[in-house]
CSV table of C-alpha atoms and ligand atoms in Angstrom, one decimal:
chain,number,residue,atom,x,y,z
A,1,MET,CA,0.0,0.0,0.0
A,2,LEU,CA,1.4,3.4,-1.1
A,3,ARG,CA,2.0,5.8,1.8
A,4,PHE,CA,3.4,9.3,1.7
A,5,ARG,CA,3.6,12.4,3.9
A,6,ASN,CA,0.6,14.7,3.4
A,7,THR,CA,1.6,18.2,4.3
A,8,LEU,CA,-2.0,19.0,5.2
A,9,SER,CA,-2.2,16.4,8.1
A,10,GLY,CA,1.6,16.4,8.7
A,11,LYS,CA,1.4,12.6,8.8
A,12,VAL,CA,2.4,9.8,6.5
A,13,GLU,CA,-0.9,8.5,5.2
A,14,GLU,CA,-2.1,5.6,3.1
A,15,PHE,CA,-3.0,6.9,-0.3
A,16,HIS,CA,-6.6,6.3,-1.5
A,17,PRO,CA,-7.7,8.2,-4.5
A,18,MET,CA,-11.2,9.7,-4.7
A,19,ASN,CA,-12.2,7.5,-7.7
A,20,GLU,CA,-10.9,3.9,-7.6
A,21,GLY,CA,-8.2,3.3,-10.1
A,22,GLU,CA,-7.5,6.9,-11.2
A,23,VAL,CA,-5.5,9.7,-9.8
A,24,ARG,CA,-5.8,13.4,-10.5
A,25,PHE,CA,-2.4,15.1,-9.9
A,26,TYR,CA,-1.3,18.8,-10.2
A,27,TYR,CA,2.3,20.0,-10.0
A,28,CYS,CA,3.2,23.7,-9.8
A,29,GLY,CA,5.5,24.0,-12.8
A,30,PRO,CA,8.1,26.5,-13.9
A,31,THR,CA,8.0,30.3,-14.4
A,32,VAL,CA,9.5,30.7,-17.8
A,33,TRP,CA,11.4,33.9,-17.4
A,34,GLU,CA,14.8,32.1,-17.7
A,35,TYR,CA,16.2,28.6,-18.2
A,36,GLY,CA,15.1,26.3,-15.4
A,37,HIS,CA,17.8,25.6,-12.8
A,38,ILE,CA,18.7,22.2,-11.5
A,39,GLY,CA,16.8,22.9,-8.3
A,40,ASN,CA,13.7,23.3,-10.3
A,41,PHE,CA,14.5,20.0,-12.0
A,42,ARG,CA,14.9,18.4,-8.6
A,43,SER,CA,11.2,19.1,-8.1
A,44,ALA,CA,10.3,18.2,-11.7
A,45,VAL,CA,12.0,14.8,-11.4
A,46,ALA,CA,10.4,14.2,-8.0
A,47,ALA,CA,7.0,14.9,-9.5
A,48,ASP,CA,7.9,12.6,-12.4
A,49,ILE,CA,8.6,9.8,-9.8
A,50,VAL,CA,5.2,10.4,-8.2
A,51,ARG,CA,3.6,10.2,-11.6
A,52,ARG,CA,5.5,7.1,-12.7
A,53,TYR,CA,5.1,5.3,-9.4
A,54,LEU,CA,1.3,5.9,-9.4
A,55,LYS,CA,1.3,4.3,-12.9
A,56,PHE,CA,3.4,1.4,-11.7
A,57,LYS,CA,0.8,0.8,-9.0
A,58,GLY,CA,-1.8,0.5,-11.8
A,59,TYR,CA,-3.5,3.9,-11.5
A,60,LYS,CA,-4.6,5.9,-14.5
A,61,VAL,CA,-3.0,9.2,-13.9
A,62,THR,CA,-4.1,12.6,-15.1
A,63,HIS,CA,-1.1,14.9,-14.4
A,64,VAL,CA,-1.3,18.6,-14.9
A,65,MET,CA,1.7,20.9,-14.8
A,66,ASN,CA,1.2,24.6,-15.3
A,67,ILE,CA,3.5,27.0,-17.0
A,68,THR,CA,3.6,30.5,-15.4
A,69,ASP,CA,4.1,32.7,-18.4
A,70,VAL,CA,2.9,36.0,-17.0
A,71,GLU,CA,4.4,37.6,-13.8
A,72,ASP,CA,6.5,40.6,-12.8
A,73,ARG,CA,9.9,39.2,-13.9
A,74,ILE,CA,8.6,38.0,-17.3
A,75,ILE,CA,7.0,41.4,-17.9
A,76,ALA,CA,10.2,43.3,-17.0
A,77,LYS,CA,12.4,41.0,-19.1
A,78,SER,CA,10.2,41.0,-22.1
A,79,GLN,CA,9.9,44.8,-22.0
A,80,GLU,CA,13.7,45.1,-21.7
A,81,ALA,CA,14.0,42.8,-24.8
A,82,GLY,CA,11.3,44.7,-26.6
A,83,LEU,CA,9.3,41.5,-27.1
A,84,SER,CA,5.7,40.4,-26.5
A,85,ILE,CA,5.3,38.0,-23.6
A,86,ASP,CA,4.7,35.1,-26.0
A,87,ASP,CA,7.8,35.9,-28.1
A,88,TYR,CA,9.9,36.3,-25.0
A,89,THR,CA,8.8,33.1,-23.2
A,90,ALA,CA,8.8,30.9,-26.4
A,91,LYS,CA,12.6,30.3,-26.1
A,92,TYR,CA,12.3,29.3,-22.5
A,93,ILE,CA,9.3,27.0,-23.0
A,94,ASP,CA,11.2,25.2,-25.8
A,95,ALA,CA,14.3,24.9,-23.6
A,96,LEU,CA,12.1,23.6,-20.8
A,97,TRP,CA,10.9,20.7,-22.9
A,98,GLU,CA,14.4,19.9,-24.2
A,99,ASP,CA,15.7,19.7,-20.6
A,100,PHE,CA,12.6,17.9,-19.3
A,101,ASP,CA,12.9,15.2,-22.0
A,102,ALA,CA,16.7,14.9,-21.6
A,103,LEU,CA,16.3,14.4,-17.8
A,104,GLY,CA,13.9,11.5,-18.5
A,105,CYS,CA,10.7,13.1,-17.2
A,106,GLU,CA,7.5,11.9,-18.8
A,107,ARG,CA,5.4,14.8,-20.2
A,108,PRO,CA,2.3,15.5,-18.2
A,109,GLU,CA,-1.1,14.9,-19.9
A,110,ILE,CA,-2.1,18.6,-19.6
A,111,VAL,CA,0.3,21.6,-19.5
A,112,PRO,CA,-1.9,24.7,-19.2
A,113,ARG,CA,-0.3,28.2,-19.6
A,114,ALA,CA,-1.5,31.1,-17.5
A,115,THR,CA,-1.9,33.5,-20.4
A,116,ARG,CA,-4.3,31.0,-22.1
A,117,HIS,CA,-6.6,30.9,-19.0
A,118,ILE,CA,-7.5,34.5,-18.2
A,119,PRO,CA,-11.3,34.0,-18.6
A,120,GLU,CA,-11.2,31.0,-16.1
A,121,MET,CA,-9.3,33.2,-13.6
A,122,VAL,CA,-11.7,36.1,-14.1
A,123,SER,CA,-14.7,34.0,-13.4
A,124,LEU,CA,-13.1,32.5,-10.3
A,125,ILE,CA,-12.3,36.1,-9.1
A,126,GLU,CA,-16.0,37.1,-9.8
A,127,LYS,CA,-17.1,34.2,-7.6
A,128,LEU,CA,-14.8,35.4,-4.8
A,129,LEU,CA,-16.2,39.0,-5.1
A,130,GLU,CA,-19.8,37.7,-5.0
A,131,THR,CA,-19.1,35.6,-1.9
A,132,ASN,CA,-17.2,38.5,-0.1
A,133,HIS,CA,-13.9,36.7,-0.1
A,134,ALA,CA,-12.5,39.4,-2.3
A,135,TYR,CA,-12.6,43.2,-2.6
A,136,ALA,CA,-11.6,45.8,-5.1
A,137,SER,CA,-9.3,48.6,-4.1
A,138,ASP,CA,-7.6,51.2,-6.3
A,139,GLY,CA,-8.2,49.2,-9.5
A,140,SER,CA,-6.8,46.0,-8.1
A,141,ILE,CA,-8.6,43.1,-6.4
A,142,TYR,CA,-7.5,41.4,-3.2
A,143,TYR,CA,-8.3,38.3,-1.4
A,144,ARG,CA,-9.8,39.0,2.1
A,145,ILE,CA,-7.9,36.6,4.4
A,146,ALA,CA,-10.2,37.5,7.3
A,147,SER,CA,-13.0,35.8,5.4
A,148,PHE,CA,-11.3,32.4,5.5
A,149,PRO,CA,-10.8,31.3,9.1
A,150,GLU,CA,-9.0,28.2,8.0
A,151,TYR,CA,-6.2,30.2,6.5
A,152,GLY,CA,-2.9,28.7,7.7
A,153,LYS,CA,-4.1,25.1,7.9
A,154,LEU,CA,-1.5,23.9,5.4
A,155,SER,CA,1.5,25.8,6.6
A,156,LYS,CA,0.4,25.7,10.3
A,157,ILE,CA,1.2,29.4,10.7
A,158,ASN,CA,-1.0,31.3,13.1
A,159,PHE,CA,-2.1,34.6,11.5
A,160,ALA,CA,-4.2,36.0,14.3
A,161,GLY,CA,-1.5,38.6,15.3
A,162,ASN,CA,-0.9,39.7,11.7
A,163,ILE,CA,-4.6,40.4,11.1
A,164,ALA,CA,-5.1,42.4,14.3
A,165,GLY,CA,-2.0,44.4,13.6
A,166,ALA,CA,-3.0,45.1,10.1
A,167,SER,CA,-6.4,46.5,11.0
A,168,GLU,CA,-4.8,49.3,12.9
A,169,ARG,CA,-3.1,50.3,9.7
A,170,ILE,CA,-6.3,50.5,7.8
A,171,ASP,CA,-7.4,53.3,10.1
A,172,THR,CA,-4.4,55.3,9.2
A,173,ASP,CA,-5.4,54.7,5.6
A,174,LYS,CA,-1.9,54.1,4.5
A,175,TYR,CA,-2.6,50.8,2.8
A,176,GLU,CA,-4.8,50.0,0.0
A,177,LYS,CA,-5.2,46.5,1.4
A,178,GLU,CA,-7.5,45.9,4.4
A,179,ASP,CA,-5.0,43.6,5.9
A,180,ALA,CA,-1.3,43.2,5.3
A,181,ARG,CA,-1.7,39.5,4.6
A,182,ASP,CA,-4.3,40.0,1.9
A,183,PHE,CA,-2.9,39.2,-1.5
A,184,ALA,CA,-3.6,40.4,-5.0
A,185,LEU,CA,-5.9,38.3,-7.2
A,186,TRP,CA,-5.9,40.9,-10.0
A,187,LYS,CA,-3.5,43.7,-10.6
A,188,GLU,CA,-4.1,47.0,-12.3
A,189,PRO,CA,-1.3,47.8,-14.8
A,190,ALA,CA,1.2,50.3,-13.5
A,191,ASN,CA,1.5,52.0,-16.8
A,192,GLU,CA,0.2,51.8,-20.4
A,193,ASN,CA,3.0,49.6,-21.6
A,194,GLU,CA,2.4,46.8,-19.2
A,195,PRO,CA,0.6,43.8,-20.7
A,196,ALA,CA,-3.1,43.8,-19.6
A,197,TRP,CA,-6.3,42.1,-20.5
A,198,ASP,CA,-9.7,43.8,-20.8
A,199,THR,CA,-12.1,41.8,-18.8
A,200,ALA,CA,-15.4,42.0,-16.9
A,201,ILE,CA,-13.4,42.8,-13.7
A,202,GLY,CA,-11.5,45.6,-15.4
A,203,ARG,CA,-8.3,46.0,-17.3
A,204,GLY,CA,-5.3,44.2,-15.7
A,205,ARG,CA,-3.5,41.0,-15.2
A,206,PRO,CA,-3.8,38.1,-12.8
A,207,GLY,CA,-1.8,37.8,-9.5
A,208,TRP,CA,0.3,34.7,-9.4
A,209,HIS,CA,-1.7,32.5,-7.1
A,210,ILE,CA,-5.0,32.6,-8.9
A,211,GLU,CA,-3.7,30.7,-12.0
A,212,CYS,CA,-3.1,27.4,-10.1
A,213,SER,CA,-6.6,27.4,-8.5
A,214,ALA,CA,-8.3,28.2,-11.8
A,215,MET,CA,-6.3,25.8,-14.0
A,216,SER,CA,-6.2,22.9,-11.5
A,217,MET,CA,-10.0,23.0,-11.0
A,218,LYS,CA,-10.7,23.4,-14.7
A,219,TYR,CA,-8.8,20.2,-15.6
A,220,LEU,CA,-9.1,18.1,-12.4
A,221,GLY,CA,-12.3,19.2,-10.8
A,222,GLU,CA,-13.1,21.2,-7.6
A,223,THR,CA,-11.7,18.4,-5.4
A,224,PHE,CA,-8.8,16.4,-6.6
A,225,ASP,CA,-6.3,13.9,-5.3
A,226,ILE,CA,-2.7,15.2,-5.2
A,227,HIS,CA,-1.1,18.6,-5.4
A,228,ALA,CA,2.7,18.9,-5.4
A,229,GLY,CA,5.4,21.4,-5.6
A,230,GLY,CA,8.7,22.6,-4.0
A,231,ILE,CA,8.7,23.2,-0.3
A,232,ASP,CA,9.0,27.0,-0.8
A,233,LEU,CA,5.4,26.9,-2.1
A,234,VAL,CA,3.7,25.8,1.1
A,235,PHE,CA,3.4,29.4,2.1
A,236,PRO,CA,2.1,31.6,0.7
A,237,HIS,CA,1.3,30.0,-2.7
A,238,HIS,CA,-0.4,26.8,-1.7
A,239,GLU,CA,-2.1,28.4,1.4
A,240,ASN,CA,-3.5,31.0,-1.0
A,241,GLU,CA,-4.6,28.4,-3.5
A,242,ILE,CA,-6.6,26.7,-0.8
A,243,ALA,CA,-8.2,30.0,0.3
A,244,GLN,CA,-9.1,30.9,-3.2
A,245,SER,CA,-10.5,27.5,-4.2
A,246,GLU,CA,-12.3,26.5,-1.0
A,247,GLY,CA,-13.5,30.1,-0.6
A,248,ALA,CA,-15.2,29.9,-4.0
A,249,THR,CA,-16.5,26.3,-3.9
A,250,GLY,CA,-17.0,25.6,-0.3
A,251,LYS,CA,-15.5,22.2,-0.9
A,252,GLN,CA,-12.2,20.6,0.0
A,253,PHE,CA,-9.7,21.6,-2.7
A,254,VAL,CA,-6.9,19.0,-2.5
A,255,ARG,CA,-6.9,15.7,-0.5
A,256,TYR,CA,-3.1,15.1,-0.4
A,257,TRP,CA,-0.3,17.7,-0.6
A,258,ILE,CA,3.3,16.6,-1.3
A,259,HIS,CA,6.2,19.0,-1.0
A,260,PHE,CA,9.7,18.4,-2.3
A,261,GLU,CA,12.7,19.5,-0.3
A,262,HIS,CA,15.1,21.9,-1.9
A,263,LEU,CA,18.3,21.4,-3.7
A,264,LYS,CA,21.0,23.4,-2.0
A,265,VAL,CA,24.4,24.8,-3.0
A,266,GLU,CA,26.8,25.1,-0.1
A,267,GLY,CA,24.0,25.1,2.4
A,268,GLU,CA,21.9,27.7,0.6
A,269,THR,CA,18.8,27.1,-1.5
A,270,MET,CA,19.6,27.2,-5.2
A,271,SER,CA,17.6,30.1,-6.6
A,272,LYS,CA,17.8,32.6,-9.4
A,273,SER,CA,17.5,35.5,-7.2
A,274,LYS,CA,20.5,34.4,-5.2
A,275,GLY,CA,22.5,33.9,-8.4
A,276,ASN,CA,23.9,30.6,-7.1
A,277,TYR,CA,22.4,28.4,-9.7
A,278,TYR,CA,23.3,26.0,-12.4
A,279,THR,CA,21.0,25.1,-15.2
A,280,TYR,CA,20.9,21.7,-16.7
A,281,ARG,CA,22.8,23.2,-19.7
A,282,ASP,CA,25.5,24.5,-17.4
A,283,LEU,CA,26.1,21.0,-16.0
A,284,LYS,CA,26.0,19.5,-19.5
A,285,ALA,CA,28.6,22.0,-20.6
A,286,LYS,CA,30.8,20.8,-17.6
A,287,GLY,CA,30.5,17.3,-19.1
A,288,TYR,CA,27.9,15.7,-16.9
A,289,SER,CA,25.2,13.6,-18.7
A,290,ALA,CA,21.5,13.8,-18.3
A,291,ALA,CA,21.4,10.2,-17.0
A,292,GLY,CA,24.0,11.0,-14.3
A,293,ILE,CA,22.2,14.1,-13.2
A,294,ARG,CA,18.9,12.2,-13.0
A,295,TYR,CA,20.5,9.5,-10.9
A,296,PHE,CA,22.0,12.1,-8.6
A,297,LEU,CA,18.6,13.8,-8.2
A,298,LEU,CA,17.0,10.4,-7.3
A,299,SER,CA,19.7,9.4,-4.9
A,300,VAL,CA,18.2,11.4,-2.1
A,301,PRO,CA,14.5,10.9,-1.3
A,302,TYR,CA,12.2,13.9,-2.1
A,303,ASN,CA,11.7,14.6,1.6
A,304,LYS,CA,15.3,15.4,2.3
A,305,GLN,CA,17.4,18.3,1.0
A,306,ILE,CA,20.0,17.5,-1.6
A,307,ASN,CA,23.3,19.3,-1.9
A,308,LEU,CA,24.8,19.9,-5.3
A,309,ASN,CA,28.3,18.5,-5.0
A,310,PHE,CA,30.4,17.9,-8.1
A,311,ASP,CA,32.3,14.9,-6.7
A,312,VAL,CA,29.0,13.2,-5.9
A,313,LEU,CA,27.7,14.1,-9.3
A,314,ALA,CA,30.8,12.6,-10.9
A,315,GLY,CA,30.2,9.5,-8.8
A,316,ALA,CA,26.6,9.3,-10.1
A,317,GLU,CA,27.9,9.4,-13.7
A,318,LYS,CA,30.1,6.3,-13.0
A,319,THR,CA,27.3,4.5,-11.1
A,320,VAL,CA,24.9,4.9,-14.0
A,321,ALA,CA,27.5,3.7,-16.5
A,322,GLY,CA,28.1,0.7,-14.3
A,323,LEU,CA,24.4,-0.1,-14.1
A,324,ARG,CA,24.0,0.2,-17.9
A,325,ASP,CA,27.0,-2.0,-18.3
A,326,PHE,CA,25.4,-4.6,-16.1
A,327,ARG,CA,22.2,-4.7,-18.1
A,328,ALA,CA,24.2,-4.9,-21.4
A,329,ARG,CA,26.2,-7.8,-20.0
A,330,LEU,CA,23.0,-9.6,-18.9
A,331,ASN,CA,21.5,-8.9,-22.3
A,332,GLU,CA,24.3,-10.5,-24.2
A,333,ALA,CA,25.0,-13.4,-21.8
A,334,LYS,CA,24.9,-16.8,-23.5
A,335,THR,CA,22.7,-18.9,-21.3
A,336,GLU,CA,21.5,-22.4,-21.1
A,337,PRO,CA,17.9,-23.4,-21.0
A,338,GLY,CA,16.2,-23.7,-17.6
A,339,MET,CA,16.0,-21.8,-14.4
A,340,ASN,CA,18.3,-21.3,-11.4
A,341,GLU,CA,16.0,-21.4,-8.4
A,342,ALA,CA,18.3,-19.3,-6.1
A,343,LEU,CA,18.6,-16.6,-8.7
A,344,HIS,CA,14.8,-16.7,-9.2
A,345,ASP,CA,14.4,-16.1,-5.5
A,346,ILE,CA,16.8,-13.1,-5.7
A,347,ALA,CA,14.7,-11.6,-8.5
A,348,LEU,CA,11.4,-12.1,-6.5
A,349,ARG,CA,13.0,-10.5,-3.4
A,350,ALA,CA,14.3,-7.5,-5.3
A,351,ALA,CA,10.9,-6.9,-6.8
A,352,GLU,CA,9.3,-7.0,-3.4
A,353,GLU,CA,11.9,-4.7,-1.8
A,354,PHE,CA,11.7,-2.2,-4.6
A,355,GLU,CA,8.0,-1.9,-4.1
A,356,ALA,CA,8.2,-1.8,-0.4
A,357,GLY,CA,10.8,1.0,-0.6
A,358,MET,CA,8.7,3.1,-3.0
A,359,ASP,CA,5.5,2.4,-1.0
A,360,ASP,CA,7.2,3.8,2.1
A,361,ASP,CA,7.0,7.5,1.3
A,362,LEU,CA,8.5,7.1,-2.2
A,363,ASN,CA,11.9,6.3,-1.0
A,364,THR,CA,14.0,6.4,-4.1
A,365,SER,CA,17.3,5.8,-2.3
A,366,VAL,CA,16.0,2.4,-1.0
A,367,ALA,CA,14.8,1.7,-4.6
A,368,LEU,CA,18.3,2.4,-6.0
A,369,ALA,CA,19.9,0.3,-3.3
A,370,VAL,CA,17.7,-2.6,-4.4
A,371,VAL,CA,19.0,-2.2,-7.9
A,372,HIS,CA,22.6,-2.1,-6.8
A,373,ASN,CA,22.2,-5.3,-4.7
A,374,LEU,CA,20.6,-7.0,-7.6
A,375,SER,CA,23.3,-6.0,-10.0
A,376,ARG,CA,26.0,-7.2,-7.6
A,377,GLU,CA,24.4,-10.6,-7.2
A,378,VAL,CA,23.6,-11.1,-10.8
A,379,ASN,CA,27.1,-9.9,-11.9
A,380,THR,CA,28.5,-12.6,-9.7
A,381,ALA,CA,26.2,-15.2,-11.1
A,382,LEU,CA,27.1,-14.1,-14.6
A,383,ALA,CA,30.8,-14.5,-13.9
A,384,ARG,CA,30.1,-18.0,-12.6
A,385,LYS,CA,27.8,-18.8,-15.6
A,386,LYS,CA,24.9,-19.5,-13.3
A,387,VAL,CA,22.4,-17.4,-15.1
A,388,LYS,CA,20.0,-19.6,-17.1
A,389,GLU,CA,17.7,-18.6,-19.9
A,390,GLU,CA,14.6,-18.2,-17.8
A,391,ASN,CA,16.5,-16.2,-15.2
A,392,LYS,CA,17.8,-13.9,-17.9
A,393,GLN,CA,14.4,-13.2,-19.2
A,394,GLU,CA,12.9,-12.7,-15.7
A,395,LEU,CA,15.7,-10.3,-14.7
A,396,LEU,CA,15.6,-8.3,-17.9
A,397,GLU,CA,11.8,-8.0,-17.4
A,398,LEU,CA,12.3,-6.9,-13.8
A,399,LEU,CA,14.8,-4.2,-14.7
A,400,LYS,CA,12.4,-2.9,-17.3
A,401,ARG,CA,9.6,-2.7,-14.8
A,402,ILE,CA,11.8,-1.0,-12.2
A,403,ASP,CA,12.9,1.4,-14.9
A,404,THR,CA,9.4,2.4,-15.8
A,405,VAL,CA,9.7,4.3,-12.4
A,406,LEU,CA,13.4,5.3,-12.1
A,407,ASN,CA,14.2,5.6,-15.8
A,408,ILE,CA,17.9,5.4,-15.3
A,409,PHE,CA,18.8,2.5,-17.6
A,410,GLY,CA,17.2,4.2,-20.6
A,411,ALA,CA,15.9,2.6,-23.8
A,412,GLU,CA,17.1,-0.9,-24.4
A,413,SER,CA,16.8,-0.3,-28.2
A,414,ASN,CA,19.5,2.2,-27.8
A,415,GLU,CA,21.8,-0.2,-26.0
A,416,MET,CA,24.4,-2.0,-28.1
A,417,LEU,CA,25.8,-5.4,-27.4
A,418,ASP,CA,29.5,-5.7,-27.1
A,419,SER,CA,29.6,-7.8,-30.2
A,420,GLU,CA,27.7,-5.2,-32.2
A,421,ILE,CA,30.1,-2.5,-31.0
A,422,GLN,CA,33.1,-4.6,-32.0
A,423,SER,CA,31.8,-5.3,-35.5
A,424,LEU,CA,31.2,-1.6,-36.1
A,425,ILE,CA,34.7,-0.8,-34.9
A,426,ASP,CA,36.1,-3.5,-37.2
A,427,GLU,CA,34.1,-2.0,-40.1
A,428,ARG,CA,35.4,1.5,-39.2
A,429,GLN,CA,39.0,0.2,-39.2
A,430,GLU,CA,38.4,-1.4,-42.6
A,431,ALA,CA,36.9,1.9,-43.9
A,432,ARG,CA,40.0,3.8,-42.7
A,433,ARG,CA,42.3,1.4,-44.5
A,434,ARG,CA,40.3,2.1,-47.7
A,435,ARG,CA,40.7,5.9,-46.8
A,436,ASP,CA,36.9,6.1,-46.7
A,437,PHE,CA,36.9,8.7,-44.0
A,438,HIS,CA,33.3,9.6,-44.6
A,439,ARG,CA,32.2,6.1,-43.6
A,440,SER,CA,34.6,6.0,-40.7
A,441,ASP,CA,33.3,9.3,-39.3
A,442,GLU,CA,29.7,8.1,-39.8
A,443,ILE,CA,30.4,5.0,-37.7
A,444,ARG,CA,32.1,7.0,-35.0
A,445,ASP,CA,29.1,9.4,-34.9
A,446,GLU,CA,26.6,6.5,-34.8
A,447,LEU,CA,28.4,4.9,-31.8
A,448,ALA,CA,28.6,8.3,-30.1
A,449,SER,CA,24.9,8.8,-30.5
A,450,ARG,CA,24.4,5.5,-28.6
A,451,GLY,CA,26.7,6.5,-25.8
A,452,ILE,CA,29.9,4.7,-27.0
A,453,ILE,CA,33.0,6.7,-27.0
A,454,LEU,CA,36.0,5.6,-29.1
A,455,GLU,CA,39.6,6.3,-28.3
A,456,ASP,CA,42.3,5.7,-30.9
A,457,THR,CA,45.4,4.6,-29.1
A,458,LYS,CA,48.7,3.3,-30.5
A,459,ASP,CA,47.6,-0.2,-29.4
A,460,GLY,CA,44.4,0.0,-31.4
A,461,VAL,CA,40.9,1.3,-30.8
A,462,ARG,CA,39.5,1.3,-27.3
A,463,TRP,CA,35.9,1.9,-26.5
A,464,ARG,CA,33.8,2.7,-23.4
A,465,ARG,CA,30.2,3.4,-22.6
B,1,LIG,P1,9.6,28.4,-10.3
B,1,LIG,O1,10.2,28.3,-11.7
B,1,LIG,O2,10.4,29.3,-9.4
B,1,LIG,O3,8.1,28.8,-10.4
B,1,LIG,O4,9.7,26.9,-9.7
B,1,LIG,C1,9.3,25.8,-10.3
B,1,LIG,C2,9.3,24.6,-9.3
B,1,LIG,O5,10.6,24.4,-8.8
B,1,LIG,C3,8.4,24.9,-8.1
B,1,LIG,O6,7.7,23.6,-7.8
B,1,LIG,C4,9.4,25.2,-7.0
B,1,LIG,O7,8.9,25.0,-5.7
B,1,LIG,C5,10.6,24.4,-7.4
B,1,LIG,N1,11.9,24.9,-6.9
B,1,LIG,C6,12.4,26.1,-6.9
B,1,LIG,N2,13.7,26.2,-6.4
B,1,LIG,C7,14.0,24.9,-6.0
B,1,LIG,C8,15.1,24.3,-5.4
B,1,LIG,N3,16.2,25.0,-5.1
B,1,LIG,N4,15.1,22.9,-5.1
B,1,LIG,C9,14.0,22.2,-5.4
B,1,LIG,N5,12.8,22.7,-6.0
B,1,LIG,C10,12.8,24.1,-6.3
B,2,LIG,ZN1,1.0,26.8,-8.3
């Protein structure tokens, strides 16, 4: 039975979706004002694991990830560049998908963009105005936190003091908000050049929080199963989403909240505002592979902070290469018919332990340890020629199933047997003797595209994965 920590209750709970067999899942996705940094991808990969493991457990998953493509930084940057919001963000949205795919994340079923959902946000704000949860002030519209007594139930922050303190300030009439904690649902443009939409609630643009309430409820319903995001979003973003959604519908918004701990750099959260960040592209330029980075991100469970450490990252590179080597060796092992019972038991135990580890709050480090133990035991059996044909098929099947969740081995079709590699190397040598450098380069490129690196040494050609 799958269990994970629900931020709302603060407890590890058994997961039971609202409708049997299907899960509706929302993840707060990126703000596309820049390339995503590797901390953002820590959360994206963690969300990918939630998605993939739910599918492993047999659920039909509807996964929504929003793209925030209108907010203050995007407006400032697009204006600096003299571009429309769409033209400015296009480059970063393309880059997002490139990085997302490279890091082995499965694309969510629905990826709504904020700018494409202004009418949905406007009607949600209208509902909040009608029900007194919102008020207009100076051309903008704010959420009235005092109207939602449960405010703070997710973050467990007590706001009583703040609200009382704020009401004194209303008397002095210094603030356009009734309460310092009230937040903007709709913002009046500061000047004529700022992007704005003409709507029934006036000319303006949405505040950040409203998009996630409007888009999640549009695609997943007023109450849905799981909402996730980085730990920084618990307050205020997710607290505000609850206030907006439950204020408008009177129903529970989300049943389970999952928050991913941050990726840190030298003890500090990686963030663009701190400037201490690396993008996936930066790491790639330093020579790290997508598979190694994904492995590194999975090596620490989502509920613990992870430190970006280049030695550890280099270790992850080697580890993934070793695991891929192991599968290639198993794939090309010459086996005899039959089944080795002891090895069969090892496979069964590994399958059980993998699932038990993932069931226990999605513990990817336990899941990876299971894969390592298995590879050690099977490598030994391979060396002793103890792997029989039925074991081989069973083990390959098991690795494939585990990899539907972890996705660290990669596509088998892309994997080359040692014998295939050797025959291509021989063909390349032959081409070089004929001085057919076109063909010899072609072979080198084909091998490179499948992760095989050639080194020409004075003792002949060496290769490595
Ligand atoms: P943003 O692009 O800032 O809207 O963030 C996109 C996602 O990345 C959100 O779910 C954030 O909570 C998450 N996130 C931001 N910084 C980090 C970090 N250093 N480590 C892990 N997740 C992060
Ligand atoms: Zn959100």
